[in-house]
Amino acid sequence: MDYQPQPDAAWAVLQPVLGAPAALGALPAFADTDAALMQQVLDEAGKFVGEVIAPLNRSGDEIGAQWNSGAVTMPPGFREAYQQFWQSGWPALASATEDGGQGLPAVLECVLYEWMSAANHGLTMAPGLLHGAYECLKHHGSDELKARYLSKIATGEWLATMCLTEPHAGSDLGLARTRATPQTDGSYLLSGTKIFISGGEHDLTDNIVHLVLARLPDAPPGPKGLSLFLVPKFYQDGQRSKVVCDRIEEKMGLHGSPTCVMRFDDAQAWIVGEPGKGLNAMFVMMNAARLHVALQGIGLLDAAWQKADAYARERRQMRAPGSAARTGEADRIDAHPAVQRILDTQRAWVDCGRVLAYRTGIELDMARHHPDATRRTQAQRWCALITPVLKAAWTDQAFHGGSDCLQVFGGHGYVREWGIEQIVRDSRVAMIYEGTNEIQAIDLLVRKTLPDGAQALDALLNDLLADLGEHPATALGRTATGLFTELRDAAHALGKAAPHDAAAPYWVAGDFLRLMALALMAWAGARIEAAARTEPALASDRWQRPLTALAHWVLPEATLRAGLIRARCAVQPVSA
Amino acid sequence: MDYQPQPDAAWAVLQPVLGAPAALGALPAFADTDAALMQQVLDEAGKFVGEVIAPLNRSGDEIGAQWNSGAVTMPPGFREAYQQFWQSGWPALASATEDGGQGLPAVLECVLYEWMSAANHGLTMAPGLLHGAYECLKHHGSDELKARYLSKIATGEWLATMCLTEPHAGSDLGLARTRATPQTDGSYLLSGTKIFISGGEHDLTDNIVHLVLARLPDAPPGPKGLSLFLVPKFYQDGQRSKVVCDRIEEKMGLHGSPTCVMRFDDAQAWIVGEPGKGLNAMFVMMNAARLHVALQGIGLLDAAWQKADAYARERRQMRAPGSAARTGEADRIDAHPAVQRILDTQRAWVDCGRVLAYRTGIELDMARHHPDATRRTQAQRWCALITPVLKAAWTDQAFHGGSDCLQVFGGHGYVREWGIEQIVRDSRVAMIYEGTNEIQAIDLLVRKTLPDGAQALDALLNDLLADLGEHPATALGRTATGLFTELRDAAHALGKAAPHDAAAPYWVAGDFLRLMALALMAWAGARIEAAARTEPALASDRWQRPLTALAHWVLPEATLRAGLIRARCAVQPVSA
């Protein structure tokens, strides 16, 4: 069974829960984007993903991308599907019209990529990096570079890469050694080796644009010595650049996406942005990419849930406790509490994850297009604080919850035939790339929360409380309010501990992120609960059972996490 | 880096912590087994596993078992390694001397199989099923069957299978349909298809002995209609039986072990034990197999830890918080709290898991050989209650903790080269086979704890408390005492809820098992802590840091689990 996008479920989150059409329609940029247009886009996206992208998932895993003497052949059907994808305008959905895009809200792109990832994580890696590259080039590229590359990237006619990691420089990009030597014509020659480059080489498009972190000859050591450069696979004159794919990695999963070792051998390149500001330019790409990875997590978990739910409705084993059935030999396994609990819990993670991720997509639109600077600042705060939580918690859940869904199949789950084990293997990488989940936790706590005395976090939580106040009071709303207090208390305890115990925040950063994820889940659940008062579809078992599971089985973990943080703040440091 | 068994670490658990030599030496059966002999066996086992078994792990995964027209070729080197294994007497370590075994304590076999699984899970699957088959045949087989097969199985010259599962009968074996038709000579003809048969066909040994659940013509439906039969691959006269391996499964991992679909086509068979008592005879096999699977979990987690620990000692990224280092560009990643926490936590699971599993091995020896019936009953209680906890909690941990160890490698963890992703893939199946972990939880709570009003559990916990009282009081000992009370309270709350809410125990059986696992971890940690008072090696960082991690990061989860159980007991059932 291939993944099937459910436009109705996405729309239920976008319209009754989040009121997206009204919020976005109020922006001058989207004055022409009404609910009907949004629904039409979703319907077409759902059809495209279900019919063209999803059927290639299994063979993408089994055949995989193949390397041969520097060339990479993608799995059968991938090139045709990608060509159809960009020619139908999907990559350019939210790009500016002046760059060849459709200028639609970013939140629609979020839904599209969630479905794409659910349907075929490997293939989706290729266009997944386009959007960050587009933003990066648009904001930091010279007019000449933009003229050459921006519309090709905006439309997806050419694909792009982010070349950051080196063998000894992973989480610590400051250790990167790739050199850039200035030439008299204003260009540079790049030399060095980059690893873990998704889509570094492939046959999906006629050209590939690499964005590469490298070091100028006079650059200081560390992150401040890094600049960003652009090298295409083919130059304007059709000549091939001195960029070689030395091999692709054999991986646990994600076989449909070539993970390349790229060697730059005095390759001619152009600088993007200011010398020494390479990481700043790259962070533009990374924030977009992190939300994208969060959506992968949500999508893959939904794909796992779809499979497990369908299996549990067919498979019969034993009598369920308290079963009234007297016919047949056994009950459907979705009547067994252990299976129900797994299914409803994962459904809760998907539903609440969507509320949060789609709302983040809307905030991205606000940050870009709202006429009021205060509202834009508020939206940027939302994105800065919530993106790392979504990235880490929902990719964790894709893997662990995906494994729970595998468990529903018993022994059949371990066998390739059912496709669920592929989801578990594919999803594992999302906990690592675009900043490991440990790095996300440090980003949230140590970089974005503690330095300003938790003011930004306080402001975000006040926004969320004010938002709750605008909707009917619910049980989950009360839980969310309590968890926000726990989260503030945790932030303040860590703020007090850190000056005399510098390591304390690093020990419990993961717990802090998890506590925040649970608090946000409660908020998201409360918004579904509130919307269900007026929207009958949301009052059904489909939406309400996951909320019950959320309250019973998911949210109690928050107390554990808060306790771990408090205990660490009370403990004297073990070492200096 | 291949897995390297650490006989010293095993011995530290067996001798200073558990006092195994004295306890076992007091049994008449082991009057000749002193500490020196036990250490010698462990040293030789360690060498054999490290030199012969471990080096075949990677190619076992990459090449895997191959099926061709009903024959299965094992990965290169497997047959030679297995032949050396049985000819050196390893499978017969704990078998009775009258059957060709060495009559050594079962606990030594536990250590051997833990290391084997850590070194090469796929290859270890083959002899892993021998011991259950040996016990089963020894206790239930006719004299004629024993004369033909017992010593061949005891020595491992021939391997054995357990043929239980059918396509529609997984956790619910009562649905099995394989038929056994009696013949005039006292034998039977078996017909049916069994799936998920580990080692159903291979080239490791010259014969394979299948133990098969099937139904006699007049048998009632359900589990009470099942009888157990024996069919060899080759009969006495060299003729091949009508048992065909139709295919092997393509799996997420464990490629070194063929998972076979076995078709029985009027295959001549003999009954083992009484008609209709097939499941009883099979349960003898399953209990041994479940402890074996728990040891796989411990071993695989140790293998993952070894790799991650070695990597973290080499890899340098960024400055650790509070780092005093001023040389070099970055600190070793094991100085970063997020990495330390992962490593120490997994080490705690391995160390405490060993205390519990090796003690279970000793209790197996007590149950078999102690002259006092009361002590034998006590030992049987230990095995009955603790085996499902070990099986479920430590296979969960092998997968999830193995995934945490993968995370230590960052992107490199996702690449095959480092071998850590293989451990995660291989370990996943252990949460499913020999009874899914959900079934283990139901076995513990619904079958073994609630029916007698938690009397057996109470008696076990009293034994554990008495045992704590014989050793110096420690902080973890106090924690364990508190958790035992939590566990009793949870059992009693569930006992009160079940009569009016039959589903309640099924909703939280997993939480109950997890609470018990954590309480047992605390007890095991307390035993290490107590032994460290007199054994300097145990007072080192190697043993003490994991105990700190246990107290800080692992045990607090017990409060969460107890709370989930209490909440469910207080809730009225949602459905009838």
PDB file of N, CA and C in Angstrom, chain A residues 111-181:
ATOM      1  N   VAL A 111       2.806  21.733   3.434  1.00  0.00           N
ATOM      2  CA  VAL A 111       1.937  20.559   3.280  1.00  0.00           C
ATOM      3  C   VAL A 111       2.450  19.677   2.144  1.00  0.00           C
ATOM      4  N   LEU A 112       2.793  20.313   1.029  1.00  0.00           N
ATOM      5  CA  LEU A 112       3.306  19.563  -0.122  1.00  0.00           C
ATOM      6  C   LEU A 112       4.514  18.716   0.283  1.00  0.00           C
ATOM      7  N   TYR A 113       5.468  19.330   0.985  1.00  0.00           N
ATOM      8  CA  TYR A 113       6.685  18.586   1.315  1.00  0.00           C
ATOM      9  C   TYR A 113       6.465  17.552   2.407  1.00  0.00           C
ATOM     10  N   GLU A 114       5.523  17.787   3.296  1.00  0.00           N
ATOM     11  CA  GLU A 114       5.188  16.738   4.255  1.00  0.00           C
ATOM     12  C   GLU A 114       4.683  15.504   3.502  1.00  0.00           C
ATOM     13  N   TRP A 115       3.800  15.700   2.562  1.00  0.00           N
ATOM     14  CA  TRP A 115       3.259  14.566   1.793  1.00  0.00           C
ATOM     15  C   TRP A 115       4.338  13.901   0.935  1.00  0.00           C
ATOM     16  N   MET A 116       5.143  14.750   0.303  1.00  0.00           N
ATOM     17  CA  MET A 116       6.222  14.206  -0.544  1.00  0.00           C
ATOM     18  C   MET A 116       7.133  13.287   0.282  1.00  0.00           C
ATOM     19  N   SER A 117       7.520  13.750   1.464  1.00  0.00           N
ATOM     20  CA  SER A 117       8.423  12.969   2.315  1.00  0.00           C
ATOM     21  C   SER A 117       7.764  11.680   2.767  1.00  0.00           C
ATOM     22  N   ALA A 118       6.486  11.775   3.093  1.00  0.00           N
ATOM     23  CA  ALA A 118       5.751  10.584   3.514  1.00  0.00           C
ATOM     24  C   ALA A 118       5.705   9.571   2.380  1.00  0.00           C
ATOM     25  N   ALA A 119       5.561  10.077   1.168  1.00  0.00           N
ATOM     26  CA  ALA A 119       5.376   9.192   0.016  1.00  0.00           C
ATOM     27  C   ALA A 119       6.687   8.629  -0.482  1.00  0.00           C
ATOM     28  N   ASN A 120       7.775   9.415  -0.364  1.00  0.00           N
ATOM     29  CA  ASN A 120       9.040   9.000  -0.963  1.00  0.00           C
ATOM     30  C   ASN A 120      10.147   9.919  -0.442  1.00  0.00           C
ATOM     31  N   HIS A 121      10.656   9.565   0.722  1.00  0.00           N
ATOM     32  CA  HIS A 121      11.649  10.399   1.398  1.00  0.00           C
ATOM     33  C   HIS A 121      12.883  10.580   0.499  1.00  0.00           C
ATOM     34  N   GLY A 122      13.313   9.509  -0.149  1.00  0.00           N
ATOM     35  CA  GLY A 122      14.532   9.568  -0.959  1.00  0.00           C
ATOM     36  C   GLY A 122      14.429  10.569  -2.095  1.00  0.00           C
ATOM     37  N   LEU A 123      13.369  10.474  -2.866  1.00  0.00           N
ATOM     38  CA  LEU A 123      13.195  11.384  -4.005  1.00  0.00           C
ATOM     39  C   LEU A 123      13.024  12.826  -3.531  1.00  0.00           C
ATOM     40  N   THR A 124      12.349  12.999  -2.392  1.00  0.00           N
ATOM     41  CA  THR A 124      12.047  14.342  -1.902  1.00  0.00           C
ATOM     42  C   THR A 124      13.297  15.081  -1.431  1.00  0.00           C
ATOM     43  N   MET A 125      14.356  14.331  -1.106  1.00  0.00           N
ATOM     44  CA  MET A 125      15.596  14.988  -0.694  1.00  0.00           C
ATOM     45  C   MET A 125      16.097  15.951  -1.777  1.00  0.00           C
ATOM     46  N   ALA A 126      15.888  15.572  -3.033  1.00  0.00           N
ATOM     47  CA  ALA A 126      16.457  16.369  -4.129  1.00  0.00           C
ATOM     48  C   ALA A 126      15.882  17.786  -4.139  1.00  0.00           C
ATOM     49  N   PRO A 127      14.553  17.957  -4.264  1.00  0.00           N
ATOM     50  CA  PRO A 127      14.045  19.334  -4.260  1.00  0.00           C
ATOM     51  C   PRO A 127      14.003  19.950  -2.858  1.00  0.00           C
ATOM     52  N   GLY A 128      14.171  19.123  -1.826  1.00  0.00           N
ATOM     53  CA  GLY A 128      14.063  19.640  -0.463  1.00  0.00           C
ATOM     54  C   GLY A 128      15.060  20.741  -0.160  1.00  0.00           C
ATOM     55  N   LEU A 129      16.199  20.718  -0.823  1.00  0.00           N
ATOM     56  CA  LEU A 129      17.227  21.716  -0.532  1.00  0.00           C
ATOM     57  C   LEU A 129      17.116  22.962  -1.398  1.00  0.00           C
ATOM     58  N   LEU A 130      16.217  22.904  -2.383  1.00  0.00           N
ATOM     59  CA  LEU A 130      16.077  24.035  -3.305  1.00  0.00           C
ATOM     60  C   LEU A 130      15.707  25.326  -2.603  1.00  0.00           C
ATOM     61  N   HIS A 131      14.803  25.205  -1.650  1.00  0.00           N
ATOM     62  CA  HIS A 131      14.152  26.394  -1.104  1.00  0.00           C
ATOM     63  C   HIS A 131      15.109  27.200  -0.251  1.00  0.00           C
ATOM     64  N   GLY A 132      15.953  26.491   0.501  1.00  0.00           N
ATOM     65  CA  GLY A 132      16.988  27.176   1.260  1.00  0.00           C
ATOM     66  C   GLY A 132      17.985  27.840   0.329  1.00  0.00           C
ATOM     67  N   ALA A 133      18.358  27.141  -0.728  1.00  0.00           N
ATOM     68  CA  ALA A 133      19.321  27.705  -1.674  1.00  0.00           C
ATOM     69  C   ALA A 133      18.743  28.938  -2.349  1.00  0.00           C
ATOM     70  N   TYR A 134      17.469  28.863  -2.657  1.00  0.00           N
ATOM     71  CA  TYR A 134      16.775  30.008  -3.283  1.00  0.00           C
ATOM     72  C   TYR A 134      16.822  31.226  -2.357  1.00  0.00           C
ATOM     73  N   GLU A 135      16.441  31.028  -1.088  1.00  0.00           N
ATOM     74  CA  GLU A 135      16.437  32.144  -0.131  1.00  0.00           C
ATOM     75  C   GLU A 135      17.843  32.707   0.049  1.00  0.00           C
ATOM     76  N   CYS A 136      18.797  31.803   0.127  1.00  0.00           N
ATOM     77  CA  CYS A 136      20.181  32.187   0.363  1.00  0.00           C
ATOM     78  C   CYS A 136      20.707  33.047  -0.789  1.00  0.00           C
ATOM     79  N   LEU A 137      20.473  32.595  -2.000  1.00  0.00           N
ATOM     80  CA  LEU A 137      20.960  33.315  -3.174  1.00  0.00           C
ATOM     81  C   LEU A 137      20.198  34.634  -3.339  1.00  0.00           C
ATOM     82  N   LYS A 138      18.923  34.603  -3.059  1.00  0.00           N
ATOM     83  CA  LYS A 138      18.090  35.800  -3.215  1.00  0.00           C
ATOM     84  C   LYS A 138      18.569  36.909  -2.263  1.00  0.00           C
ATOM     85  N   HIS A 139      18.937  36.518  -1.025  1.00  0.00           N
ATOM     86  CA  HIS A 139      19.307  37.534  -0.037  1.00  0.00           C
ATOM     87  C   HIS A 139      20.785  37.881  -0.041  1.00  0.00           C
ATOM     88  N   HIS A 140      21.648  36.963  -0.503  1.00  0.00           N
ATOM     89  CA  HIS A 140      23.084  37.204  -0.376  1.00  0.00           C
ATOM     90  C   HIS A 140      23.833  37.206  -1.703  1.00  0.00           C
ATOM     91  N   GLY A 141      23.192  36.763  -2.778  1.00  0.00           N
ATOM     92  CA  GLY A 141      23.915  36.634  -4.049  1.00  0.00           C
ATOM     93  C   GLY A 141      24.101  37.979  -4.753  1.00  0.00           C
ATOM     94  N   SER A 142      25.142  38.107  -5.552  1.00  0.00           N
ATOM     95  CA  SER A 142      25.341  39.310  -6.377  1.00  0.00           C
ATOM     96  C   SER A 142      24.297  39.310  -7.490  1.00  0.00           C
ATOM     97  N   ASP A 143      24.090  40.458  -8.078  1.00  0.00           N
ATOM     98  CA  ASP A 143      23.110  40.544  -9.165  1.00  0.00           C
ATOM     99  C   ASP A 143      23.480  39.605 -10.310  1.00  0.00           C
ATOM    100  N   GLU A 144      24.792  39.490 -10.552  1.00  0.00           N
ATOM    101  CA  GLU A 144      25.226  38.628 -11.645  1.00  0.00           C
ATOM    102  C   GLU A 144      24.871  37.168 -11.367  1.00  0.00           C
ATOM    103  N   LEU A 145      25.169  36.729 -10.126  1.00  0.00           N
ATOM    104  CA  LEU A 145      24.836  35.336  -9.772  1.00  0.00           C
ATOM    105  C   LEU A 145      23.332  35.111  -9.827  1.00  0.00           C
ATOM    106  N   LYS A 146      22.586  36.085  -9.324  1.00  0.00           N
ATOM    107  CA  LYS A 146      21.127  35.930  -9.347  1.00  0.00           C
ATOM    108  C   LYS A 146      20.621  35.829 -10.784  1.00  0.00           C
ATOM    109  N   ALA A 147      21.165  36.658 -11.637  1.00  0.00           N
ATOM    110  CA  ALA A 147      20.716  36.610 -13.035  1.00  0.00           C
ATOM    111  C   ALA A 147      20.984  35.232 -13.634  1.00  0.00           C
ATOM    112  N   ARG A 148      22.097  34.658 -13.274  1.00  0.00           N
ATOM    113  CA  ARG A 148      22.440  33.359 -13.854  1.00  0.00           C
ATOM    114  C   ARG A 148      21.652  32.194 -13.247  1.00  0.00           C
ATOM    115  N   TYR A 149      21.444  32.260 -11.905  1.00  0.00           N
ATOM    116  CA  TYR A 149      20.977  31.045 -11.227  1.00  0.00           C
ATOM    117  C   TYR A 149      19.618  31.132 -10.527  1.00  0.00           C
ATOM    118  N   LEU A 150      19.176  32.367 -10.192  1.00  0.00           N
ATOM    119  CA  LEU A 150      18.039  32.424  -9.269  1.00  0.00           C
ATOM    120  C   LEU A 150      16.770  31.794  -9.840  1.00  0.00           C
ATOM    121  N   SER A 151      16.429  32.109 -11.084  1.00  0.00           N
ATOM    122  CA  SER A 151      15.158  31.571 -11.582  1.00  0.00           C
ATOM    123  C   SER A 151      15.272  30.073 -11.869  1.00  0.00           C
ATOM    124  N   LYS A 152      16.473  29.630 -12.233  1.00  0.00           N
ATOM    125  CA  LYS A 152      16.654  28.181 -12.447  1.00  0.00           C
ATOM    126  C   LYS A 152      16.407  27.411 -11.148  1.00  0.00           C
ATOM    127  N   ILE A 153      16.850  28.012 -10.032  1.00  0.00           N
ATOM    128  CA  ILE A 153      16.658  27.358  -8.728  1.00  0.00           C
ATOM    129  C   ILE A 153      15.221  27.543  -8.249  1.00  0.00           C
ATOM    130  N   ALA A 154      14.690  28.725  -8.448  1.00  0.00           N
ATOM    131  CA  ALA A 154      13.307  28.993  -8.012  1.00  0.00           C
ATOM    132  C   ALA A 154      12.337  28.015  -8.671  1.00  0.00           C
ATOM    133  N   THR A 155      12.542  27.741  -9.934  1.00  0.00           N
ATOM    134  CA  THR A 155      11.613  26.854 -10.646  1.00  0.00           C
ATOM    135  C   THR A 155      11.962  25.381 -10.449  1.00  0.00           C
ATOM    136  N   GLY A 156      13.182  25.116  -9.964  1.00  0.00           N
ATOM    137  CA  GLY A 156      13.597  23.724  -9.798  1.00  0.00           C
ATOM    138  C   GLY A 156      14.127  23.110 -11.082  1.00  0.00           C
ATOM    139  N   GLU A 157      14.299  23.935 -12.118  1.00  0.00           N
ATOM    140  CA  GLU A 157      14.859  23.363 -13.347  1.00  0.00           C
ATOM    141  C   GLU A 157      16.255  22.798 -13.060  1.00  0.00           C
ATOM    142  N   TRP A 158      17.006  23.521 -12.215  1.00  0.00           N
ATOM    143  CA  TRP A 158      18.274  23.001 -11.717  1.00  0.00           C
ATOM    144  C   TRP A 158      18.150  22.756 -10.219  1.00  0.00           C
ATOM    145  N   LEU A 159      18.810  21.733  -9.746  1.00  0.00           N
ATOM    146  CA  LEU A 159      18.787  21.459  -8.302  1.00  0.00           C
ATOM    147  C   LEU A 159      20.020  22.046  -7.616  1.00  0.00           C
ATOM    148  N   ALA A 160      19.991  22.098  -6.303  1.00  0.00           N
ATOM    149  CA  ALA A 160      21.067  22.738  -5.544  1.00  0.00           C
ATOM    150  C   ALA A 160      21.531  21.836  -4.395  1.00  0.00           C
ATOM    151  N   THR A 161      22.733  22.068  -3.906  1.00  0.00           N
ATOM    152  CA  THR A 161      23.231  21.339  -2.730  1.00  0.00           C
ATOM    153  C   THR A 161      23.739  22.331  -1.689  1.00  0.00           C
ATOM    154  N   MET A 162      23.899  21.830  -0.467  1.00  0.00           N
ATOM    155  CA  MET A 162      24.570  22.566   0.611  1.00  0.00           C
ATOM    156  C   MET A 162      25.825  21.760   0.944  1.00  0.00           C
ATOM    157  N   CYS A 163      27.015  22.296   0.645  1.00  0.00           N
ATOM    158  CA  CYS A 163      28.251  21.566   0.920  1.00  0.00           C
ATOM    159  C   CYS A 163      28.906  22.120   2.177  1.00  0.00           C
ATOM    160  N   LEU A 164      28.612  21.524   3.314  1.00  0.00           N
ATOM    161  CA  LEU A 164      29.097  22.028   4.595  1.00  0.00           C
ATOM    162  C   LEU A 164      30.113  21.074   5.214  1.00  0.00           C
ATOM    163  N   THR A 165      29.674  19.822   5.445  1.00  0.00           N
ATOM    164  CA  THR A 165      30.423  18.866   6.246  1.00  0.00           C
ATOM    165  C   THR A 165      31.722  18.440   5.577  1.00  0.00           C
ATOM    166  N   GLU A 166      32.752  18.246   6.395  1.00  0.00           N
ATOM    167  CA  GLU A 166      33.997  17.630   5.932  1.00  0.00           C
ATOM    168  C   GLU A 166      34.279  16.445   6.859  1.00  0.00           C
ATOM    169  N   PRO A 167      35.192  15.562   6.473  1.00  0.00           N
ATOM    170  CA  PRO A 167      35.371  14.351   7.275  1.00  0.00           C
ATOM    171  C   PRO A 167      35.580  14.631   8.777  1.00  0.00           C
ATOM    172  N   HIS A 168      36.344  15.675   9.106  1.00  0.00           N
ATOM    173  CA  HIS A 168      36.632  15.963  10.513  1.00  0.00           C
ATOM    174  C   HIS A 168      35.761  17.097  11.035  1.00  0.00           C
ATOM    175  N   ALA A 169      34.885  17.640  10.225  1.00  0.00           N
ATOM    176  CA  ALA A 169      34.064  18.791  10.611  1.00  0.00           C
ATOM    177  C   ALA A 169      32.605  18.473  10.361  1.00  0.00           C
ATOM    178  N   GLY A 170      31.921  18.002  11.414  1.00  0.00           N
ATOM    179  CA  GLY A 170      30.516  17.652  11.294  1.00  0.00           C
ATOM    180  C   GLY A 170      29.683  18.715  11.996  1.00  0.00           C
ATOM    181  N   SER A 171      29.328  18.451  13.263  1.00  0.00           N
ATOM    182  CA  SER A 171      28.607  19.456  14.027  1.00  0.00           C
ATOM    183  C   SER A 171      29.444  20.719  14.170  1.00  0.00           C
ATOM    184  N   ASP A 172      30.760  20.568  14.121  1.00  0.00           N
ATOM    185  CA  ASP A 172      31.673  21.699  14.312  1.00  0.00           C
ATOM    186  C   ASP A 172      32.192  22.175  12.957  1.00  0.00           C
ATOM    187  N   LEU A 173      31.369  22.993  12.265  1.00  0.00           N
ATOM    188  CA  LEU A 173      31.735  23.439  10.918  1.00  0.00           C
ATOM    189  C   LEU A 173      32.959  24.341  10.937  1.00  0.00           C
ATOM    190  N   GLY A 174      33.225  24.938  12.092  1.00  0.00           N
ATOM    191  CA  GLY A 174      34.394  25.816  12.203  1.00  0.00           C
ATOM    192  C   GLY A 174      35.701  25.111  11.883  1.00  0.00           C
ATOM    193  N   LEU A 175      35.704  23.781  11.922  1.00  0.00           N
ATOM    194  CA  LEU A 175      36.928  23.033  11.614  1.00  0.00           C
ATOM    195  C   LEU A 175      37.124  22.822  10.106  1.00  0.00           C
ATOM    196  N   ALA A 176      36.193  23.316   9.299  1.00  0.00           N
ATOM    197  CA  ALA A 176      36.273  23.070   7.845  1.00  0.00           C
ATOM    198  C   ALA A 176      37.557  23.650   7.257  1.00  0.00           C
ATOM    199  N   ARG A 177      38.139  22.927   6.295  1.00  0.00           N
ATOM    200  CA  ARG A 177      39.444  23.306   5.738  1.00  0.00           C
ATOM    201  C   ARG A 177      39.422  23.616   4.242  1.00  0.00           C
ATOM    202  N   THR A 178      38.301  23.405   3.581  1.00  0.00           N
ATOM    203  CA  THR A 178      38.255  23.660   2.133  1.00  0.00           C
ATOM    204  C   THR A 178      38.724  25.097   1.862  1.00  0.00           C
ATOM    205  N   ARG A 179      39.640  25.252   0.893  1.00  0.00           N
ATOM    206  CA  ARG A 179      40.272  26.549   0.642  1.00  0.00           C
ATOM    207  C   ARG A 179      39.680  27.219  -0.585  1.00  0.00           C
ATOM    208  N   ALA A 180      39.608  28.551  -0.511  1.00  0.00           N
ATOM    209  CA  ALA A 180      39.166  29.353  -1.660  1.00  0.00           C
ATOM    210  C   ALA A 180      40.282  30.350  -1.982  1.00  0.00           C
ATOM    211  N   THR A 181      40.818  30.283  -3.189  1.00  0.00           N
ATOM    212  CA  THR A 181      41.918  31.184  -3.573  1.00  0.00           C
ATOM    213  C   THR A 181      41.400  32.204  -4.577  1.00  0.00           C
TER     214      THR A 181
END
